[in-house]
Every structure is written in C-alpha cells, then in structure tokens.
Amino acid sequence: MKKYRSKAALTAGLTLALAAAIASCTRPAPYDRPFGLASRIETQPYLHMPPLADGQVPRLLSQTGAFSDTEKMIPSAGLIPYELIVPFWSDGADKSRWVAIPGGKIAFAPTGEWSFPAGTVFVKTFELPDAAIPGARRRLETRLLVRDSAGGVYGVVYKWRKDGSDADLLSTGETEDISIKSATGAVRRQTWDYPSRKDCLTCHTARAGGVLGVKTRQLNRPFTYASGITDNELRAWNHIGLLTPALKDEALADLPTLAAADDSSRTLDDRARSYLDANCAQCHRPGGTVAAFDARYDTPLERQGLIDAPVLIDEGIDRPRVISPHDIWRSIAYMRMNTSGDIKMPPLARETIDQRGVLLLNAWIASMPGRSVLGPPVMSPPGGTFRSSVDVALSVTEPGAEIRYTLDGSTPGRSDPLYGSPIKLTQTAILRARAYKDGFTRSITEQQVFVIAQ
C-alpha cells in the first residue's frame, strides 16, 4: 500500500481513487454508446422505378426518386449510406453507396447471402479524379439495382452529364476514354466501360442472391454516419429494425468479417481470401461458372479448391493450378488478375489492373512453402513483324540460370540449344525459351512469334 506523508495527502489520494472507481463503473461498455442510425424511414417501394424490368424506367436519374437534390447528390429521405470492407475493383473508381428499403425486413444470415424485401433499391455512384480540375472528381455513372416483384433483380445505368446536373438512362453499354490525373499530377487516358442492363445480370446472378456485397462479412465494420456518430453497420441497421432475426450487440464479435488488403492485424490468408471473395465469389462458387473452385470466404480454405487445385483451362502453361504454392507463374487465378488482355478476370467492366490486389495475391503465393521458381526469359525485342532479319536477346534475372530455346514451336528441354548470344532470325519463327537452374523449379515457357516480311 502506498504511504502518504500527511493526512491531507492521504485524503487527496483517497479522493482520486474514489473518482477512478466511479469512472470505471460508469464507463460505457463496448456497445453502450449512441447508434449510428436513430430511426427507420421506410422508403416508397421501388422509389420511382417499375416493379419489373420491362416496365417504364425513368429517363433521368432525377426522376428515379434516389436523390432529393440530384446535382448535389443529396440522397432522398430514408436512403441509408453504407460502405464495404473489401469493395469490388472498378478500375480505381471511388464509389458512394446507398440503399432504399421499403416496409418489411432483411432476412439476416450470419454467413451466405441476405434476402431483401421487394422494392428495395441499391444506388451506387462511380467517380474518378478529374484531370481538368485539381482535387475534383468526375461523376461517371450511377447504377440502380432493384429487387423486383418476381423475386429477382434488374439493373439500370445512368450516365452523368459533363456539367453534373443530371444523368441520362443508357439503353445499351458504352465505352468512353477519360483523362485521369494521378496523385503525382501525371495525366493518362483510361477507358471506362458503362455496362448494359444485360451485363448487370452477368454478375448479379440468382445463385449469388442477386445482391452482391451487402452481407454480414462485408458490413461488420465501423461507419461514420452524417450525424458524426461512428457505429458498426450491422449494429446500426439492427437498431432501426431492418434485420430479422434481430442481433444482440455482443454477437457482433463472433460474426465473420472480411479483411481489408492493408489490415496488417489479419493474416495474409485472410486478406487474400477476402479479396477473392469480393472480386470472384459472385461467379466462382458451386453451380457457378466453368471453374471448380469456390472463392467464398465462408468456405474453409481446405475446401475451396484453390491451393494446388487443377484448372479447366490451362492457358498453355505446364503444370498449372488455380493457385500454385510459391509459384506465381503457374497460378492461373493470379495470371488472369494480372492482365488486361483477353483472359482477364473479371472479364466485364475492367480495363485496368488492380495493382494493390495483385501485390496482395503475389505476397500470399510467395508465403506458401515450395521451391524457388525461375521467372520466364524475357525476349528483346518482343515478337512482331519485321522488314528484315532481327537479333533477339534473351535474359533472366536469376544469376547462373541457363536458357534453352527452340525455333519450331516445340517446348524447350535441357537437350535443346543453350542460349549464349542474341539469336539472328532471318525467316519467320516461333521462338520459345525456358530457364533452368539446379535447385529451382524450371520456368514456364515464354513464346513469341517473329514474322520476317522481306
């Protein structure tokens, strides 16, 4: 026990101790605090949208009932803003999200998909940095996804006018080249895809529940509401009576939560699987597209068919896997994420590579046990059409690795010619090369076609 030099000091000490005890007794418990949403405002079913996709869809965004002030993008009364832990990659666009929920409740599920009352409308606006105005963002489109009266969904796209006054309904898909300014001030051109109504249903499938993203593992996170109060989104929605069965605050800690890519408190497994869940699981699940793996985070890793699992389309790679441990070159899921070419995934509405996502998957694959793997040889110049003969140099980054090559399109083996100096091509050839080194897994084969048009 602490000794006091005087009675006054003892009295002061007791007073401080008593104050601390009172404070500890009255300190709010983890969920004994204000709610982010005070009360529920039921919205008009469907807002001003038709109950079915073949109905009369408003021609202007301002006519849908989503915003009380369309130009200022102020949502109508009752629309609830929300954010996701791991958003779907949309070519680097910033997204603002709201949902309008009429009478009825959301059928809550701890895992899997939720069911929403007919007439629910999801509103999502996409914006990119505006190269013409420093610090500003250009509105591109607002998408509305409607839970229809037949138990399905339909989607529509409104393209914003250049002056930001309103947005016009698109009847078909479109593309547009947009100037984007990076954080360093550099300006680049980017193609933006506006999806058609048919495109919307390519991802918003019945097997995925029609609605993507709005589920327990994505909303089990804090969100700061217009009131300035920060609250767990599930807790806020439950408080205003949106969920059935209702939740208890203490249950939130036991509910699944996806891991953001930069959340260092979570494992690489969690972060990578969360990314795949948000970007791939709408299609890659049992009964989904032509693929054998299940990208849903709810499915335990050992049952997902991801790690060292065979693929249906090998992309011309030897020993390919969905995810090949410690080998990004034979990981087809990684390969298709890391390209904007014909084999890109997702195949719709993506023109750029999510570099952060690629780095995350790269780190995850590299963390898995396995032998070191040689990268494929680099050819310089790359294949193409040449007016005369061309000298092609081959290189690898690993010191001491040897390169074997062929000119007839066959797969290079250890007995094929050893590269030593640039190869002079005087006629059309298919140049294939592969790297070898003892103690390493051989590289995949690099192939380029050289057409000599003399």
CSV table of C-alpha atoms in Angstrom, one decimal:
chain,number,residue,atom,x,y,z
A,1,MET,CA,0.0,0.0,0.0
A,2,LYS,CA,1.2,3.5,-0.9
A,3,LYS,CA,2.5,5.5,2.1
A,4,TYR,CA,1.4,9.2,2.4
A,5,ARG,CA,3.4,11.9,4.2
A,6,SER,CA,0.4,13.8,5.6
A,7,LYS,CA,-3.3,13.4,6.4
A,8,ALA,CA,-4.0,15.9,3.6
A,9,ALA,CA,-2.1,13.8,1.1
A,10,LEU,CA,-4.0,10.7,2.3
A,11,THR,CA,-7.3,12.4,1.8
A,12,ALA,CA,-6.4,13.6,-1.7
A,13,GLY,CA,-5.2,10.1,-2.6
A,14,LEU,CA,-8.5,8.6,-1.4
A,15,THR,CA,-10.5,11.2,-3.3
A,16,LEU,CA,-8.6,10.3,-6.6
A,17,ALA,CA,-9.0,6.6,-6.0
A,18,LEU,CA,-12.8,7.1,-5.4
A,19,ALA,CA,-13.1,9.1,-8.6
A,20,ALA,CA,-11.3,6.5,-10.6
A,21,ALA,CA,-13.6,3.8,-9.2
A,22,ILE,CA,-16.7,5.7,-10.0
A,23,ALA,CA,-15.4,6.4,-13.5
A,24,SER,CA,-14.7,2.7,-14.1
A,25,CYS,CA,-18.2,1.8,-13.0
A,26,THR,CA,-19.9,4.3,-15.3
A,27,ARG,CA,-17.6,4.0,-18.3
A,28,PRO,CA,-19.6,2.8,-21.3
A,29,ALA,CA,-19.4,-0.8,-22.2
A,30,PRO,CA,-18.2,-1.6,-25.8
A,31,TYR,CA,-21.7,-1.2,-27.2
A,32,ASP,CA,-23.2,1.1,-24.6
A,33,ARG,CA,-23.0,4.1,-26.9
A,34,PRO,CA,-25.2,6.0,-29.4
A,35,PHE,CA,-26.4,4.3,-32.5
A,36,GLY,CA,-25.3,5.5,-35.9
A,37,LEU,CA,-28.9,5.5,-37.1
A,38,ALA,CA,-31.6,6.9,-34.8
A,39,SER,CA,-34.8,5.6,-36.5
A,40,ARG,CA,-36.0,3.9,-39.7
A,41,ILE,CA,-37.6,5.8,-42.5
A,42,GLU,CA,-39.4,3.4,-44.8
A,43,THR,CA,-39.0,4.4,-48.4
A,44,GLN,CA,-41.5,4.1,-51.2
A,45,PRO,CA,-41.3,0.6,-52.7
A,46,TYR,CA,-39.1,0.7,-55.9
A,47,LEU,CA,-38.7,4.5,-55.4
A,48,HIS,CA,-40.0,5.7,-58.8
A,49,MET,CA,-38.7,2.6,-60.6
A,50,PRO,CA,-41.0,-0.1,-62.1
A,51,PRO,CA,-41.6,-3.3,-60.2
A,52,LEU,CA,-40.3,-5.3,-63.1
A,53,ALA,CA,-37.5,-4.8,-65.7
A,54,ASP,CA,-40.0,-4.5,-68.6
A,55,GLY,CA,-41.8,-1.5,-67.0
A,56,GLN,CA,-41.3,2.1,-67.9
A,57,VAL,CA,-37.8,3.2,-66.5
A,58,PRO,CA,-37.3,6.9,-65.8
A,59,ARG,CA,-35.2,8.5,-68.5
A,60,LEU,CA,-33.3,10.8,-66.0
A,61,LEU,CA,-31.7,10.0,-62.7
A,62,SER,CA,-33.5,12.9,-61.1
A,63,GLN,CA,-36.8,11.1,-61.9
A,64,THR,CA,-35.9,7.9,-60.0
A,65,GLY,CA,-36.5,9.3,-56.5
A,66,ALA,CA,-33.0,8.3,-55.4
A,67,PHE,CA,-31.9,11.9,-54.7
A,68,SER,CA,-33.7,14.9,-53.2
A,69,ASP,CA,-31.1,17.1,-55.0
A,70,THR,CA,-29.5,15.2,-57.9
A,71,GLU,CA,-26.9,17.8,-58.8
A,72,LYS,CA,-25.6,17.9,-55.2
A,73,MET,CA,-26.1,14.2,-54.9
A,74,ILE,CA,-28.1,14.5,-51.7
A,75,PRO,CA,-30.0,11.2,-51.1
A,76,SER,CA,-33.7,11.2,-50.6
A,77,ALA,CA,-35.1,10.7,-47.0
A,78,GLY,CA,-34.8,7.1,-45.9
A,79,LEU,CA,-31.8,6.1,-48.1
A,80,ILE,CA,-29.1,4.6,-45.9
A,81,PRO,CA,-25.4,5.1,-46.8
A,82,TYR,CA,-23.1,2.2,-46.4
A,83,GLU,CA,-19.6,1.0,-47.2
A,84,LEU,CA,-17.9,-2.4,-47.7
A,85,ILE,CA,-14.8,-3.8,-46.1
A,86,VAL,CA,-13.5,-5.0,-49.4
A,87,PRO,CA,-15.0,-3.3,-52.4
A,88,PHE,CA,-15.1,-4.8,-55.8
A,89,TRP,CA,-12.3,-3.4,-58.1
A,90,SER,CA,-13.9,-0.9,-60.5
A,91,ASP,CA,-10.9,0.5,-62.4
A,92,GLY,CA,-9.9,2.6,-59.5
A,93,ALA,CA,-13.2,4.5,-59.2
A,94,ASP,CA,-14.5,5.9,-55.9
A,95,LYS,CA,-18.0,4.7,-55.1
A,96,SER,CA,-20.8,6.1,-53.0
A,97,ARG,CA,-23.5,3.6,-51.9
A,98,TRP,CA,-27.0,3.9,-50.5
A,99,VAL,CA,-29.9,1.5,-50.1
A,100,ALA,CA,-33.6,2.3,-50.0
A,101,ILE,CA,-35.6,-0.3,-48.0
A,102,PRO,CA,-39.4,-0.2,-48.0
A,103,GLY,CA,-41.6,-1.9,-45.5
A,104,GLY,CA,-40.5,-5.4,-44.4
A,105,LYS,CA,-37.2,-6.7,-43.1
A,106,ILE,CA,-34.0,-8.1,-44.4
A,107,ALA,CA,-33.6,-11.8,-43.9
A,108,PHE,CA,-30.4,-11.8,-42.0
A,109,ALA,CA,-27.9,-14.6,-42.2
A,110,PRO,CA,-24.5,-14.8,-40.4
A,111,THR,CA,-23.0,-16.4,-43.5
A,112,GLY,CA,-24.0,-16.5,-47.1
A,113,GLU,CA,-26.4,-14.1,-48.7
A,114,TRP,CA,-29.2,-11.9,-47.3
A,115,SER,CA,-32.7,-11.6,-48.8
A,116,PHE,CA,-34.2,-8.2,-49.3
A,117,PRO,CA,-37.9,-7.2,-49.5
A,118,ALA,CA,-39.4,-6.5,-52.9
A,119,GLY,CA,-39.0,-2.8,-53.8
A,120,THR,CA,-35.5,-2.5,-52.3
A,121,VAL,CA,-33.3,-0.2,-54.4
A,122,PHE,CA,-29.5,-0.1,-54.2
A,123,VAL,CA,-27.9,3.1,-55.5
A,124,LYS,CA,-24.2,3.3,-56.4
A,125,THR,CA,-22.3,6.3,-58.0
A,126,PHE,CA,-18.9,5.9,-59.6
A,127,GLU,CA,-16.3,8.8,-59.7
A,128,LEU,CA,-12.8,9.2,-60.9
A,129,PRO,CA,-10.3,12.1,-60.4
A,130,ASP,CA,-10.9,14.9,-62.8
A,131,ALA,CA,-7.8,15.8,-64.8
A,132,ALA,CA,-9.3,19.3,-65.6
A,133,ILE,CA,-10.0,20.4,-62.1
A,134,PRO,CA,-7.3,19.8,-59.3
A,135,GLY,CA,-8.8,17.9,-56.4
A,136,ALA,CA,-12.1,17.3,-58.1
A,137,ARG,CA,-13.8,14.1,-59.1
A,138,ARG,CA,-15.8,13.5,-62.2
A,139,ARG,CA,-19.0,11.6,-61.8
A,140,LEU,CA,-19.3,8.9,-64.4
A,141,GLU,CA,-22.4,6.9,-63.7
A,142,THR,CA,-25.0,5.9,-61.1
A,143,ARG,CA,-26.3,2.4,-61.1
A,144,LEU,CA,-29.6,1.3,-59.6
A,145,LEU,CA,-30.2,-2.3,-58.7
A,146,VAL,CA,-33.8,-3.1,-58.0
A,147,ARG,CA,-35.2,-6.1,-56.1
A,148,ASP,CA,-38.2,-6.7,-58.3
A,149,SER,CA,-41.7,-8.1,-57.6
A,150,ALA,CA,-40.8,-11.5,-59.0
A,151,GLY,CA,-38.0,-12.3,-56.6
A,152,GLY,CA,-35.2,-11.4,-58.9
A,153,VAL,CA,-33.2,-8.2,-59.6
A,154,TYR,CA,-32.7,-5.9,-62.5
A,155,GLY,CA,-30.1,-3.1,-63.0
A,156,VAL,CA,-30.0,0.2,-64.9
A,157,VAL,CA,-27.2,2.6,-65.6
A,158,TYR,CA,-27.4,6.4,-65.7
A,159,LYS,CA,-24.5,8.3,-67.3
A,160,TRP,CA,-23.8,11.7,-65.8
A,161,ARG,CA,-23.7,14.7,-68.0
A,162,LYS,CA,-20.5,16.6,-68.2
A,163,ASP,CA,-21.9,19.5,-66.2
A,164,GLY,CA,-23.0,17.2,-63.4
A,165,SER,CA,-26.6,18.5,-63.5
A,166,ASP,CA,-28.2,15.1,-64.1
A,167,ALA,CA,-27.6,11.7,-65.6
A,168,ASP,CA,-29.3,10.0,-68.5
A,169,LEU,CA,-30.5,6.4,-68.8
A,170,LEU,CA,-28.4,4.2,-71.0
A,171,SER,CA,-30.2,1.7,-73.2
A,172,THR,CA,-27.0,-0.2,-74.2
A,173,GLY,CA,-23.5,-0.5,-72.9
A,174,GLU,CA,-20.9,2.2,-73.8
A,175,THR,CA,-17.2,3.0,-73.5
A,176,GLU,CA,-15.6,6.3,-73.1
A,177,ASP,CA,-11.9,7.5,-72.9
A,178,ILE,CA,-11.4,9.6,-69.8
A,179,SER,CA,-8.4,11.7,-68.7
A,180,ILE,CA,-7.3,10.8,-65.3
A,181,LYS,CA,-4.9,12.7,-63.1
A,182,SER,CA,-2.7,10.6,-60.7
A,183,ALA,CA,-1.5,11.7,-57.2
A,184,THR,CA,1.8,12.8,-58.8
A,185,GLY,CA,-0.1,15.1,-61.3
A,186,ALA,CA,0.6,12.9,-64.4
A,187,VAL,CA,-2.4,12.7,-66.7
A,188,ARG,CA,-3.3,9.4,-68.5
A,189,ARG,CA,-6.1,8.2,-70.7
A,190,GLN,CA,-8.4,5.4,-69.3
A,191,THR,CA,-11.2,3.6,-71.0
A,192,TRP,CA,-14.4,3.4,-68.9
A,193,ASP,CA,-17.0,0.8,-69.6
A,194,TYR,CA,-20.6,1.6,-68.9
A,195,PRO,CA,-22.4,-1.8,-68.6
A,196,SER,CA,-25.6,-2.7,-70.3
A,197,ARG,CA,-28.6,-4.0,-68.5
A,198,LYS,CA,-27.7,-7.5,-69.6
A,199,ASP,CA,-24.2,-7.0,-68.3
A,200,CYS,CA,-25.5,-6.2,-64.9
A,201,LEU,CA,-27.1,-9.7,-64.7
A,202,THR,CA,-23.9,-11.4,-65.7
A,203,CYS,CA,-22.6,-10.8,-62.2
A,204,HIS,CA,-25.8,-10.2,-60.2
A,205,THR,CA,-26.9,-13.8,-60.6
A,206,ALA,CA,-29.7,-15.7,-58.9
A,207,ARG,CA,-27.1,-18.1,-57.5
A,208,ALA,CA,-25.3,-15.2,-55.8
A,209,GLY,CA,-28.6,-13.9,-54.4
A,210,GLY,CA,-28.9,-11.1,-57.0
A,211,VAL,CA,-27.4,-8.6,-54.5
A,212,LEU,CA,-23.6,-8.5,-54.1
A,213,GLY,CA,-21.6,-7.1,-51.2
A,214,VAL,CA,-24.4,-6.3,-48.8
A,215,LYS,CA,-23.9,-9.2,-46.4
A,216,THR,CA,-22.7,-9.9,-42.9
A,217,ARG,CA,-19.0,-10.3,-43.6
A,218,GLN,CA,-18.8,-7.0,-45.6
A,219,LEU,CA,-20.9,-4.8,-43.2
A,220,ASN,CA,-19.4,-6.0,-39.9
A,221,ARG,CA,-17.3,-2.8,-39.8
A,222,PRO,CA,-17.5,0.8,-38.4
A,223,PHE,CA,-19.0,3.5,-40.5
A,224,THR,CA,-19.3,7.2,-39.7
A,225,TYR,CA,-22.8,8.5,-40.3
A,226,ALA,CA,-24.0,12.0,-41.2
A,227,SER,CA,-24.7,12.6,-37.5
A,228,GLY,CA,-21.0,12.3,-36.8
A,229,ILE,CA,-21.6,9.0,-34.9
A,230,THR,CA,-19.4,6.1,-35.8
A,231,ASP,CA,-21.1,2.8,-35.3
A,232,ASN,CA,-20.9,-0.8,-36.6
A,233,GLU,CA,-23.1,-1.0,-39.7
A,234,LEU,CA,-24.7,-4.2,-38.6
A,235,ARG,CA,-25.5,-2.7,-35.2
A,236,ALA,CA,-26.9,0.4,-36.7
A,237,TRP,CA,-29.1,-1.5,-39.2
A,238,ASN,CA,-30.3,-3.8,-36.4
A,239,HIS,CA,-31.2,-0.9,-34.1
A,240,ILE,CA,-33.7,0.5,-36.6
A,241,GLY,CA,-35.3,-2.8,-37.1
A,242,LEU,CA,-34.1,-3.8,-40.5
A,243,LEU,CA,-32.8,-7.3,-39.7
A,244,THR,CA,-34.7,-10.5,-38.8
A,245,PRO,CA,-33.8,-12.3,-36.7
A,246,ALA,CA,-32.6,-9.4,-34.7
A,247,LEU,CA,-29.0,-9.3,-33.4
A,248,LYS,CA,-27.6,-8.8,-30.0
A,249,ASP,CA,-24.6,-6.4,-29.7
A,250,GLU,CA,-22.4,-9.0,-28.0
A,251,ALA,CA,-22.9,-11.3,-31.0
A,252,LEU,CA,-21.1,-9.0,-33.4
A,253,ALA,CA,-17.6,-10.1,-32.3
A,254,ASP,CA,-18.4,-13.7,-33.3
A,255,LEU,CA,-19.7,-12.8,-36.8
A,256,PRO,CA,-17.4,-13.2,-39.8
A,257,THR,CA,-15.6,-10.1,-41.0
A,258,LEU,CA,-13.6,-9.8,-44.2
A,259,ALA,CA,-10.1,-8.5,-44.0
A,260,ALA,CA,-9.1,-5.3,-45.9
A,261,ALA,CA,-5.9,-5.6,-48.0
A,262,ASP,CA,-4.0,-3.2,-45.8
A,263,ASP,CA,-5.2,-4.7,-42.5
A,264,SER,CA,-1.9,-5.9,-41.0
A,265,SER,CA,-3.7,-7.3,-38.0
A,266,ARG,CA,-5.1,-10.0,-40.2
A,267,THR,CA,-3.2,-12.9,-41.8
A,268,LEU,CA,-2.2,-12.9,-45.5
A,269,ASP,CA,-4.6,-15.9,-45.9
A,270,ASP,CA,-7.5,-13.8,-44.6
A,271,ARG,CA,-6.7,-10.8,-46.7
A,272,ALA,CA,-6.1,-12.7,-49.9
A,273,ARG,CA,-9.2,-14.9,-49.5
A,274,SER,CA,-11.2,-11.7,-48.6
A,275,TYR,CA,-10.1,-10.1,-51.9
A,276,LEU,CA,-11.1,-13.2,-53.9
A,277,ASP,CA,-14.4,-13.3,-52.1
A,278,ALA,CA,-15.2,-9.7,-53.1
A,279,ASN,CA,-14.0,-9.9,-56.6
A,280,CYS,CA,-14.6,-13.5,-57.7
A,281,ALA,CA,-17.2,-15.3,-55.5
A,282,GLN,CA,-20.2,-14.0,-57.3
A,283,CYS,CA,-19.3,-16.3,-60.1
A,284,HIS,CA,-16.8,-18.8,-58.7
A,285,ARG,CA,-19.0,-20.8,-56.3
A,286,PRO,CA,-20.8,-24.2,-56.6
A,287,GLY,CA,-23.1,-24.2,-59.6
A,288,GLY,CA,-21.4,-21.0,-60.9
A,289,THR,CA,-19.2,-20.5,-63.9
A,290,VAL,CA,-17.0,-23.1,-65.6
A,291,ALA,CA,-14.5,-23.4,-62.8
A,292,ALA,CA,-14.0,-25.9,-60.0
A,293,PHE,CA,-13.0,-23.6,-57.2
A,294,ASP,CA,-15.1,-21.8,-54.6
A,295,ALA,CA,-14.0,-18.2,-53.9
A,296,ARG,CA,-16.4,-17.6,-51.0
A,297,TYR,CA,-14.7,-16.6,-47.7
A,298,ASP,CA,-17.4,-18.6,-45.8
A,299,THR,CA,-16.0,-21.8,-47.3
A,300,PRO,CA,-12.9,-23.1,-45.3
A,301,LEU,CA,-9.7,-22.8,-47.2
A,302,GLU,CA,-9.1,-26.5,-47.3
A,303,ARG,CA,-12.5,-27.0,-49.1
A,304,GLN,CA,-12.2,-24.0,-51.6
A,305,GLY,CA,-10.3,-25.9,-54.3
A,306,LEU,CA,-7.8,-23.0,-54.5
A,307,ILE,CA,-4.4,-24.2,-53.4
A,308,ASP,CA,-2.7,-26.6,-55.7
A,309,ALA,CA,-6.0,-27.3,-57.4
A,310,PRO,CA,-6.2,-28.2,-61.1
A,311,VAL,CA,-7.7,-25.9,-63.6
A,312,LEU,CA,-10.1,-26.5,-66.5
A,313,ILE,CA,-8.3,-24.0,-68.9
A,314,ASP,CA,-4.5,-24.3,-68.7
A,315,GLU,CA,-3.7,-21.1,-70.7
A,316,GLY,CA,-0.8,-23.1,-72.3
A,317,ILE,CA,1.1,-23.3,-69.0
A,318,ASP,CA,2.8,-26.5,-67.9
A,319,ARG,CA,1.5,-27.9,-64.5
A,320,PRO,CA,-1.0,-25.0,-64.0
A,321,ARG,CA,-3.0,-24.7,-60.8
A,322,VAL,CA,-5.7,-22.3,-59.6
A,323,ILE,CA,-3.1,-21.2,-57.0
A,324,SER,CA,0.3,-22.9,-57.3
A,325,PRO,CA,2.1,-22.7,-53.9
A,326,HIS,CA,5.1,-20.4,-54.1
A,327,ASP,CA,4.8,-20.1,-57.9
A,328,ILE,CA,3.0,-17.1,-59.4
A,329,TRP,CA,3.9,-18.2,-62.9
A,330,ARG,CA,1.7,-21.3,-62.7
A,331,SER,CA,-1.1,-19.7,-60.7
A,332,ILE,CA,-3.8,-19.2,-63.3
A,333,ALA,CA,-6.0,-17.1,-61.0
A,334,TYR,CA,-3.1,-14.7,-60.4
A,335,MET,CA,-2.2,-14.6,-64.1
A,336,ARG,CA,-5.8,-13.7,-65.1
A,337,MET,CA,-5.9,-10.9,-62.4
A,338,ASN,CA,-2.5,-9.5,-63.6
A,339,THR,CA,-3.5,-8.8,-67.2
A,340,SER,CA,-6.0,-6.5,-69.0
A,341,GLY,CA,-5.8,-8.8,-72.1
A,342,ASP,CA,-8.3,-11.3,-73.4
A,343,ILE,CA,-8.0,-13.7,-70.5
A,344,LYS,CA,-8.5,-11.0,-67.8
A,345,MET,CA,-10.7,-11.7,-64.8
A,346,PRO,CA,-13.3,-10.4,-64.1
A,347,PRO,CA,-14.0,-10.3,-67.9
A,348,LEU,CA,-16.5,-7.4,-67.8
A,349,ALA,CA,-16.1,-3.7,-67.0
A,350,ARG,CA,-12.4,-3.9,-66.2
A,351,GLU,CA,-9.8,-2.1,-68.3
A,352,THR,CA,-7.1,-1.7,-65.7
A,353,ILE,CA,-5.2,-4.0,-63.3
A,354,ASP,CA,-5.7,-3.6,-59.6
A,355,GLN,CA,-2.0,-3.3,-58.6
A,356,ARG,CA,-2.7,-3.5,-54.9
A,357,GLY,CA,-4.7,-6.6,-55.3
A,358,VAL,CA,-2.0,-8.2,-57.5
A,359,LEU,CA,0.6,-7.4,-54.9
A,360,LEU,CA,-1.5,-9.0,-52.2
A,361,LEU,CA,-2.0,-12.2,-54.2
A,362,ASN,CA,1.7,-12.2,-55.0
A,363,ALA,CA,2.7,-11.9,-51.4
A,364,TRP,CA,0.2,-14.7,-50.4
A,365,ILE,CA,1.5,-17.1,-53.0
A,366,ALA,CA,5.1,-16.3,-52.2
A,367,SER,CA,4.5,-17.0,-48.5
A,368,MET,CA,3.5,-20.6,-49.2
A,369,PRO,CA,6.1,-23.4,-48.9
A,370,GLY,CA,7.8,-24.6,-52.0
A,371,ARG,CA,11.0,-24.4,-54.1
A,372,SER,CA,12.2,-21.2,-55.6
A,373,VAL,CA,10.8,-20.7,-59.1
A,374,LEU,CA,12.6,-19.2,-62.1
A,375,GLY,CA,10.8,-16.5,-64.0
A,376,PRO,CA,10.4,-17.0,-67.7
A,377,PRO,CA,13.0,-15.5,-70.0
A,378,VAL,CA,12.5,-12.0,-71.4
A,379,MET,CA,12.8,-11.5,-75.2
A,380,SER,CA,14.0,-8.2,-76.6
A,381,PRO,CA,12.7,-7.1,-78.9
A,382,PRO,CA,9.3,-8.8,-78.4
A,383,GLY,CA,7.7,-10.7,-81.2
A,384,GLY,CA,6.1,-8.9,-84.1
A,385,THR,CA,6.5,-8.1,-87.8
A,386,PHE,CA,9.9,-7.0,-89.1
A,387,ARG,CA,11.0,-5.8,-92.5
A,388,SER,CA,14.4,-7.6,-92.3
A,389,SER,CA,16.3,-10.0,-90.1
A,390,VAL,CA,16.2,-9.3,-86.3
A,391,ASP,CA,18.6,-10.2,-83.5
A,392,VAL,CA,16.6,-11.4,-80.4
A,393,ALA,CA,18.3,-11.2,-76.9
A,394,LEU,CA,17.1,-13.5,-74.1
A,395,SER,CA,17.6,-12.7,-70.4
A,396,VAL,CA,16.6,-13.9,-66.9
A,397,THR,CA,17.1,-12.2,-63.5
A,398,GLU,CA,18.4,-15.2,-61.7
A,399,PRO,CA,22.3,-15.4,-61.8
A,400,GLY,CA,23.6,-18.7,-63.2
A,401,ALA,CA,20.3,-19.8,-64.8
A,402,GLU,CA,20.7,-21.2,-68.3
A,403,ILE,CA,18.2,-20.6,-71.1
A,404,ARG,CA,17.2,-23.3,-73.6
A,405,TYR,CA,15.3,-22.4,-76.7
A,406,THR,CA,13.6,-23.7,-79.8
A,407,LEU,CA,12.6,-22.1,-83.1
A,408,ASP,CA,10.0,-24.7,-84.3
A,409,GLY,CA,7.3,-24.1,-81.7
A,410,SER,CA,8.3,-27.2,-79.6
A,411,THR,CA,8.7,-27.0,-75.8
A,412,PRO,CA,12.4,-26.3,-74.9
A,413,GLY,CA,14.1,-29.1,-72.9
A,414,ARG,CA,17.5,-29.5,-71.4
A,415,SER,CA,18.8,-31.0,-74.6
A,416,ASP,CA,17.8,-28.1,-76.8
A,417,PRO,CA,20.2,-25.3,-77.8
A,418,LEU,CA,21.7,-23.3,-74.9
A,419,TYR,CA,21.4,-19.5,-75.3
A,420,GLY,CA,24.7,-17.6,-75.3
A,421,SER,CA,24.3,-14.6,-77.6
A,422,PRO,CA,21.5,-12.8,-79.5
A,423,ILE,CA,19.7,-15.1,-81.9
A,424,LYS,CA,19.5,-13.9,-85.5
A,425,LEU,CA,16.2,-14.6,-87.2
A,426,THR,CA,16.2,-14.4,-90.9
A,427,GLN,CA,12.8,-16.0,-91.5
A,428,THR,CA,9.5,-16.3,-89.7
A,429,ALA,CA,9.9,-18.4,-86.5
A,430,ILE,CA,8.1,-19.2,-83.3
A,431,LEU,CA,10.8,-18.6,-80.6
A,432,ARG,CA,10.2,-20.4,-77.3
A,433,ALA,CA,12.5,-20.3,-74.3
A,434,ARG,CA,12.7,-21.7,-70.8
A,435,ALA,CA,15.1,-21.1,-67.9
A,436,TYR,CA,16.7,-23.9,-65.9
A,437,LYS,CA,18.9,-24.0,-62.7
A,438,ASP,CA,19.6,-26.8,-60.3
A,439,GLY,CA,17.7,-26.3,-57.0
A,440,PHE,CA,14.9,-24.2,-58.7
A,441,THR,CA,11.7,-25.1,-60.4
A,442,ARG,CA,12.1,-24.5,-64.1
A,443,SER,CA,10.4,-21.5,-65.6
A,444,ILE,CA,7.3,-21.7,-67.7
A,445,THR,CA,7.9,-21.4,-71.4
A,446,GLU,CA,7.9,-17.9,-72.9
A,447,GLN,CA,6.8,-17.8,-76.6
A,448,GLN,CA,6.9,-15.0,-79.2
A,449,VAL,CA,6.1,-15.1,-82.9
A,450,PHE,CA,8.5,-13.2,-85.2
A,451,VAL,CA,7.3,-12.6,-88.7
A,452,ILE,CA,10.1,-11.6,-91.1
A,453,ALA,CA,8.4,-9.8,-94.1
A,454,GLN,CA,11.1,-9.3,-96.6
